[in-house]
Tab-separated table of C-alpha atoms in Angstrom:
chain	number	residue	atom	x	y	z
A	461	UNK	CA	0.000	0.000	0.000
A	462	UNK	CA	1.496	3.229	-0.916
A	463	UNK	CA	1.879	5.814	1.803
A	464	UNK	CA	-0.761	8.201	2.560
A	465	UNK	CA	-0.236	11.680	1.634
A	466	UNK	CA	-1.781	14.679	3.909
A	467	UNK	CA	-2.434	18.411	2.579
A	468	UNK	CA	-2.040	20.350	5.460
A	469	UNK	CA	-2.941	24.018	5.484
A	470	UNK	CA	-4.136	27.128	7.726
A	471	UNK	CA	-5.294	30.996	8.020
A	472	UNK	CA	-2.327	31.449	10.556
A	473	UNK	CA	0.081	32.011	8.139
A	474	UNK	CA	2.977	28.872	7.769
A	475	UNK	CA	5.146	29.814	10.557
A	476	UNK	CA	2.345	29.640	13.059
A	477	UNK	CA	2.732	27.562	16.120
A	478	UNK	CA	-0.580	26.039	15.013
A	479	UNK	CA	0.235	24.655	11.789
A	480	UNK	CA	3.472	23.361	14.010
A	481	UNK	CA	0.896	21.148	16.075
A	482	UNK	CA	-0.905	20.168	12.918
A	483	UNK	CA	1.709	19.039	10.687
A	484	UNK	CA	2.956	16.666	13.461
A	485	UNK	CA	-0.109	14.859	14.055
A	486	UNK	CA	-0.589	14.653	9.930
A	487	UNK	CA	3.424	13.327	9.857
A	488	UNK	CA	2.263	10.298	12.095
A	489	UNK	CA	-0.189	9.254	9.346
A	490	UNK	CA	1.801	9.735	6.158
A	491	UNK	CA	4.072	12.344	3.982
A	492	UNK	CA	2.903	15.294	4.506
A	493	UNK	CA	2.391	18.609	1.988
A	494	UNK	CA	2.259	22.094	3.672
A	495	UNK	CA	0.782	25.213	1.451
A	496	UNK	CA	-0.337	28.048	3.753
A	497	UNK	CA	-0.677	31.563	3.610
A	498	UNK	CA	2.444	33.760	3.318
A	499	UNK	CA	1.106	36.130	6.187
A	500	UNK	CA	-2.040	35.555	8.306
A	501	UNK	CA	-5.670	35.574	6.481
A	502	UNK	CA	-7.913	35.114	9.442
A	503	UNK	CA	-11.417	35.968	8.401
A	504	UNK	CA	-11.222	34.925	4.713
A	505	UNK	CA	-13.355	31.983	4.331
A	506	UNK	CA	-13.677	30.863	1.206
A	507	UNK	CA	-12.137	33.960	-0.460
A	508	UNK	CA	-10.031	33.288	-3.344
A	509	UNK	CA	-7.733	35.420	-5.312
A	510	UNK	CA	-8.452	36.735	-9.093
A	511	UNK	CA	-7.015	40.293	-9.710
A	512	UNK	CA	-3.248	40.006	-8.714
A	513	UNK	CA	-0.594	37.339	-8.806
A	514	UNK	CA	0.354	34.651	-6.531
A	515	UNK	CA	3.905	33.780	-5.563
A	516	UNK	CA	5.025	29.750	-4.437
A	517	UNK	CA	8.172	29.861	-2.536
A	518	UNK	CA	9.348	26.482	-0.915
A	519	UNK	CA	10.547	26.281	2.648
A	520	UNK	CA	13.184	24.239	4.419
A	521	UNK	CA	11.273	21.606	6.351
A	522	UNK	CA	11.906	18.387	8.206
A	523	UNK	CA	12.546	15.303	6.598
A	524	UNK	CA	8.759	13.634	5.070
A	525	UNK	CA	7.354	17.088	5.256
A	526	UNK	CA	7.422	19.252	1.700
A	527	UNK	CA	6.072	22.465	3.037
A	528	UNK	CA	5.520	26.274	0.799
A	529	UNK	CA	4.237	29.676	1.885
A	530	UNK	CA	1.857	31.195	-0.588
A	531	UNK	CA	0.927	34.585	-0.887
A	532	UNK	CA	-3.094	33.835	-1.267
A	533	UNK	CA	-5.919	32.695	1.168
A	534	UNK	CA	-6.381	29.600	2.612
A	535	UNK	CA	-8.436	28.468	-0.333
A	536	UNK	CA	-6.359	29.912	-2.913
A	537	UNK	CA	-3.299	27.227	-0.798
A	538	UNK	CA	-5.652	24.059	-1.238
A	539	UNK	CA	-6.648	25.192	-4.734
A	540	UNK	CA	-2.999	25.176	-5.378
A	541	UNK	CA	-2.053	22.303	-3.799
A	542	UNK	CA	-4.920	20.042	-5.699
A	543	UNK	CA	-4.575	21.591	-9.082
A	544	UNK	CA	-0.568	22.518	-9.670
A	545	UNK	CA	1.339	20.724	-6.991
A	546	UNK	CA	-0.396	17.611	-6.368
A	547	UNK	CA	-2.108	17.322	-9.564
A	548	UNK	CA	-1.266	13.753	-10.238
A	549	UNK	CA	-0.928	12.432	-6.949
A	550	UNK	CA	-3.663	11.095	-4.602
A	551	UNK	CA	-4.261	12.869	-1.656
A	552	UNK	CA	-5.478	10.795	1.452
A	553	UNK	CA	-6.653	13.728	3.804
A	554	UNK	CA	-6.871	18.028	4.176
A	555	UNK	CA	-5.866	19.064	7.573
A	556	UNK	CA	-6.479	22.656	7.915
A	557	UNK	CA	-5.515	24.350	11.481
A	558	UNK	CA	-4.577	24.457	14.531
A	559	UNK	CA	-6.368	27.669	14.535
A	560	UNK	CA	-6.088	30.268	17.116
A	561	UNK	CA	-8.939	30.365	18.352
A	562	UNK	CA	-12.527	28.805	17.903
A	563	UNK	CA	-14.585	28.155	15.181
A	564	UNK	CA	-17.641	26.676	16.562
A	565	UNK	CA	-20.970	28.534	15.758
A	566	UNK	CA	-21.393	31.277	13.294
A	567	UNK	CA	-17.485	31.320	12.955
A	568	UNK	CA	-17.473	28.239	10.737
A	569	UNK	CA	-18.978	30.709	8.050
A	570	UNK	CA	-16.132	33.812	8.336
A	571	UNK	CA	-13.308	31.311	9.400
A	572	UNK	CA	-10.484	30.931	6.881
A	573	UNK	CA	-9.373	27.234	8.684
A	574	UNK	CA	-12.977	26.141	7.459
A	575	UNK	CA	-12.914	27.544	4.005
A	576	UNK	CA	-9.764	25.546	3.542
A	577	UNK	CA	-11.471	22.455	5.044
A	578	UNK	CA	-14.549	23.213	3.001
A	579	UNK	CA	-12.623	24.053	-0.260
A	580	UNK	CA	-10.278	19.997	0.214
A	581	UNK	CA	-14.243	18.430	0.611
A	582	UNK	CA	-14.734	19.759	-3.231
A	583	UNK	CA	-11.679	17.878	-4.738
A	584	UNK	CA	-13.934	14.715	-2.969
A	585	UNK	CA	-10.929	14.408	-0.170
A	586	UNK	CA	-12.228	14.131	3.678
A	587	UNK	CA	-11.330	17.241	5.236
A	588	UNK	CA	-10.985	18.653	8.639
A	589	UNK	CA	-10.960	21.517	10.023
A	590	UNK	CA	-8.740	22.153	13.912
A	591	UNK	CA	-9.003	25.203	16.044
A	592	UNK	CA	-8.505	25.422	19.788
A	593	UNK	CA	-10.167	27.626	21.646
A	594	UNK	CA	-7.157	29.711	23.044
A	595	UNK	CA	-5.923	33.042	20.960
A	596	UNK	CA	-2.749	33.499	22.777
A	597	UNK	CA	0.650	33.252	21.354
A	598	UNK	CA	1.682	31.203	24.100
A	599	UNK	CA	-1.098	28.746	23.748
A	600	UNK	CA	-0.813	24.809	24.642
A	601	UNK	CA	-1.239	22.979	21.724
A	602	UNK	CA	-1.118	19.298	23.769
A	603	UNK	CA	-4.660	18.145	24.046
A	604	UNK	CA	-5.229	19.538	20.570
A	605	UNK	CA	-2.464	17.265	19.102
A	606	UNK	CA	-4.087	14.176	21.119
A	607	UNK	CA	-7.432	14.571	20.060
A	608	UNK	CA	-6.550	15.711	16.985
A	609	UNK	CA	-4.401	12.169	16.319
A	610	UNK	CA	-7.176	10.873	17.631
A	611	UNK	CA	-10.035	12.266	14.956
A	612	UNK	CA	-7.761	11.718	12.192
A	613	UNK	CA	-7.080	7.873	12.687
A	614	UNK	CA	-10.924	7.077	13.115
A	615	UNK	CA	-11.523	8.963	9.945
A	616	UNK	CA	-8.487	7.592	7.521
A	617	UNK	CA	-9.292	3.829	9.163
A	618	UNK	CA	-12.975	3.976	8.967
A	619	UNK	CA	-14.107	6.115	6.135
A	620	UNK	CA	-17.735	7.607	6.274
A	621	UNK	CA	-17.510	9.390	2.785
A	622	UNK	CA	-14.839	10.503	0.345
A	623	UNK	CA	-16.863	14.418	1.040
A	624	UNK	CA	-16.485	13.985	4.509
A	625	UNK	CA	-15.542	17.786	6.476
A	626	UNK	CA	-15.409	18.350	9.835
A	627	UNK	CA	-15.263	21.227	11.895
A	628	UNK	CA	-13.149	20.039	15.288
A	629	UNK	CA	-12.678	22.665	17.995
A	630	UNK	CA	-10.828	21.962	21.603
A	631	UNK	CA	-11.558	23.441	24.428
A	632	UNK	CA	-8.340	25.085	26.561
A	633	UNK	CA	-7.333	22.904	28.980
A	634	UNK	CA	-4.371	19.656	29.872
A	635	UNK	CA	-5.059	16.761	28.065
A	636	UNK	CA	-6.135	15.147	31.047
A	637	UNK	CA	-9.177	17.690	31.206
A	638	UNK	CA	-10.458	17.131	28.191
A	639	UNK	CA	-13.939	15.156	28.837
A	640	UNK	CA	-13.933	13.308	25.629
A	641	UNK	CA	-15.527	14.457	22.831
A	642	UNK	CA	-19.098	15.078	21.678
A	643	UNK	CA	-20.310	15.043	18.037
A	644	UNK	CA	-22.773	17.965	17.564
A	645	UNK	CA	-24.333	20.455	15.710
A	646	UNK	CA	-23.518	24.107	14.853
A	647	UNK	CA	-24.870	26.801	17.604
A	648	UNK	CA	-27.173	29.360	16.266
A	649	UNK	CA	-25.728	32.052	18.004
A	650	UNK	CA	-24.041	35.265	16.034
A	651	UNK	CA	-21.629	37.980	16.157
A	652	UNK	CA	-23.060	42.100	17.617
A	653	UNK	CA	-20.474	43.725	15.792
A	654	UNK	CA	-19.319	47.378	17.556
A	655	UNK	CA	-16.650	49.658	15.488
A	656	UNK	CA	-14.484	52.044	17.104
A	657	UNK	CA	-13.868	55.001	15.632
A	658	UNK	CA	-10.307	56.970	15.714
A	659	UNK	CA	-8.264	59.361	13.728
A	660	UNK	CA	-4.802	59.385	12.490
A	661	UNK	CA	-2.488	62.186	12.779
A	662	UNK	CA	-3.715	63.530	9.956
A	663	UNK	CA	-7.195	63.861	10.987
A	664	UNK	CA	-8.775	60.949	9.282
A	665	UNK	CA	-11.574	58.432	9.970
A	666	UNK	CA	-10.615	55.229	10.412
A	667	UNK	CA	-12.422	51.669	12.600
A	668	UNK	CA	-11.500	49.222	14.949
A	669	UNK	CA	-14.436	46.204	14.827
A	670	UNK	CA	-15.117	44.361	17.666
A	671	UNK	CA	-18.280	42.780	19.234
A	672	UNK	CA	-19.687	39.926	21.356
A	673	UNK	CA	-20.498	37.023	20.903
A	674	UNK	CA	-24.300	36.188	21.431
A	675	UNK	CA	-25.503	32.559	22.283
A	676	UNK	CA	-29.556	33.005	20.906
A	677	UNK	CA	-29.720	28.734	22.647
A	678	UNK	CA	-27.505	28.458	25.654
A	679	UNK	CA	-29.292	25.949	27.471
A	680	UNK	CA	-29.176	23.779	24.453
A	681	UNK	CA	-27.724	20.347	25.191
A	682	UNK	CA	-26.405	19.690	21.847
A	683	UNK	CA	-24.235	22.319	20.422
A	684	UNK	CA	-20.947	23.161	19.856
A	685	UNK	CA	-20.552	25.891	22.208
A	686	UNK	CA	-22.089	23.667	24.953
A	687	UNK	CA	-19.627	20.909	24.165
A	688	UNK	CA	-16.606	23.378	24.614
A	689	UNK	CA	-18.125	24.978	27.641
A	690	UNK	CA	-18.499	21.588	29.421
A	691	UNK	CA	-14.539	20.410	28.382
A	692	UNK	CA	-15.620	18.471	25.615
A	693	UNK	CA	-14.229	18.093	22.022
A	694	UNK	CA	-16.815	19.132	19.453
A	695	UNK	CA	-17.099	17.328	16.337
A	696	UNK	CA	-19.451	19.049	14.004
A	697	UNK	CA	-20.152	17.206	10.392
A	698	UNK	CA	-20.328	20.519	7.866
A	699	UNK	CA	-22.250	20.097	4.363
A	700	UNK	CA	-22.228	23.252	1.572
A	701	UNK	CA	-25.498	23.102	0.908
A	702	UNK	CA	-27.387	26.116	2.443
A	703	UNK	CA	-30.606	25.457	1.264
A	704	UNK	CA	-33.403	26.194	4.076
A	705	UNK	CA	-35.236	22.978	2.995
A	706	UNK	CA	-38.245	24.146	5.829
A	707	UNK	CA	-38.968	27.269	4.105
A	708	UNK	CA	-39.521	25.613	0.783
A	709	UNK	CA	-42.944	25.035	1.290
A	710	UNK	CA	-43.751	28.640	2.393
A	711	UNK	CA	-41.775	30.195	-0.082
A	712	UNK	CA	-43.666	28.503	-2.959
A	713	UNK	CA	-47.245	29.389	-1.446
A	714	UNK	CA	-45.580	33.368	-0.550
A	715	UNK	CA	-44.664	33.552	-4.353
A	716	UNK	CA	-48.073	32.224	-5.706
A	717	UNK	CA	-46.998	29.277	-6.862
A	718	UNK	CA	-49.002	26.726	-5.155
């Protein structure tokens, strides 16, 4: 059996301590690809990049790791990676993470980490998507590796679908804190966004955004954000179809056509 190959990838940026954590759990599994972001492209989802050029630079990296910094988004790296540098060669998983930070709720839909995860499920390649829940610098990646190596074994050595993307988020915490892990659905909770205003020293207008976080179910037993707020792991299965299915039926009679 030939070796596996994993496309690993991020919004950190490719010198993030994340994509550290994430390339060593993918290096226990099989070689290993890295294409992420030149500099960091939080935010982007599934952005891509059409009206400037793109620059490929390979980077010195341990031995059964190829890794390159590209100066795109996160989707722009795995659209890269499937259609120039791995064109002809089979790739066994995406890995996109360790984020800084969550992505469980309404953050699956801004998050760059996701859009990468959503863009590998395209090429037909199970995807997943890492964050943990901590934004600092100093951050313990540990528990994520653990559970991470964890997720990624079940998946490669018992295949649910060739489409297959999750969104994984840890909560902070030792390894030995972790509860275990809880597959769940998205929150329904959303983003109040607040922008500061300021002005340079030349007098002009500029904004800071910034907002809270607001939880519209948080006595919900089944969500993400409960998961994390109890210690668990949360494992939420992501599809790309958006369709409101329940509305279908109202929106026909609304527009007459029933």
């Amino acid at each position: 059996m030939d070796e596996r190959l994993i496309l690993v990838t991020n919004d950190d940026g490719y010198a993030s301590k994340g994509i550290g954590a994430a390339i060593a759990v993918a290096r226990r599994f099989g070689r290993v690809v890295v294409v992420a972001p030149e500099t960091a492209q939080s935010g982007m989802s599934q952005a891509i990049t059409m009206y400037r050029p793109l620059f490929l630079r390979r980077i010195p990296a341990g031995e059964g790791v190829e890794m390159y910094a590209f100066s795109g988004t996160p989707v722009d790296c795995v659209k890269v990676a499937f259609d120039h540098l791995l064109r002809d060669r089979r790739v066994d998983l995406v890995l996109s993470g360790v984020n800084h930070g969550s992505n469980s709720a309404v953050n699956v839909l801004y998050s760059g980490t996701m859009g990468a995860a959503i863009e590998g499920s395209f090429y037909g390649c199970p995807s997943i998507g890492l964050s943990l829940a901590d934004h600092g610098a100093d951050a313990d990646f540990e528990a994520a590796e653990l559970y991470a190596e964890r997720i990624v074994r079940a998946v490669l050595e018992r295949p649910v679908g060739e489409s297959l993307c999750l969104n994984v988020n840890i909560p902070v915490g030792r390894p030995e804190e972790i509860r275990g892990v809880r597959v769940c659905r998205q929150n329904l909770g959303y983003w109040r966004e607040e922008f500061y205003r300021r002005e340079d020293p030349q007098g002009r207008e500029y904004f800071w955004l910034t907002g809270d976080f607001v939880d519209r179910e948080p006595e919900a037993p089944d969500t993400d954000e409960r998961a994390l707020a109890e210690g668990y792991v949360s494992v939420v299965p992501v599809q790309v179809d958006l369709t409101d299915y329940a509305r279908m039926d109202s929106l026909r009679a609304t527009l007459g056509l029933e």
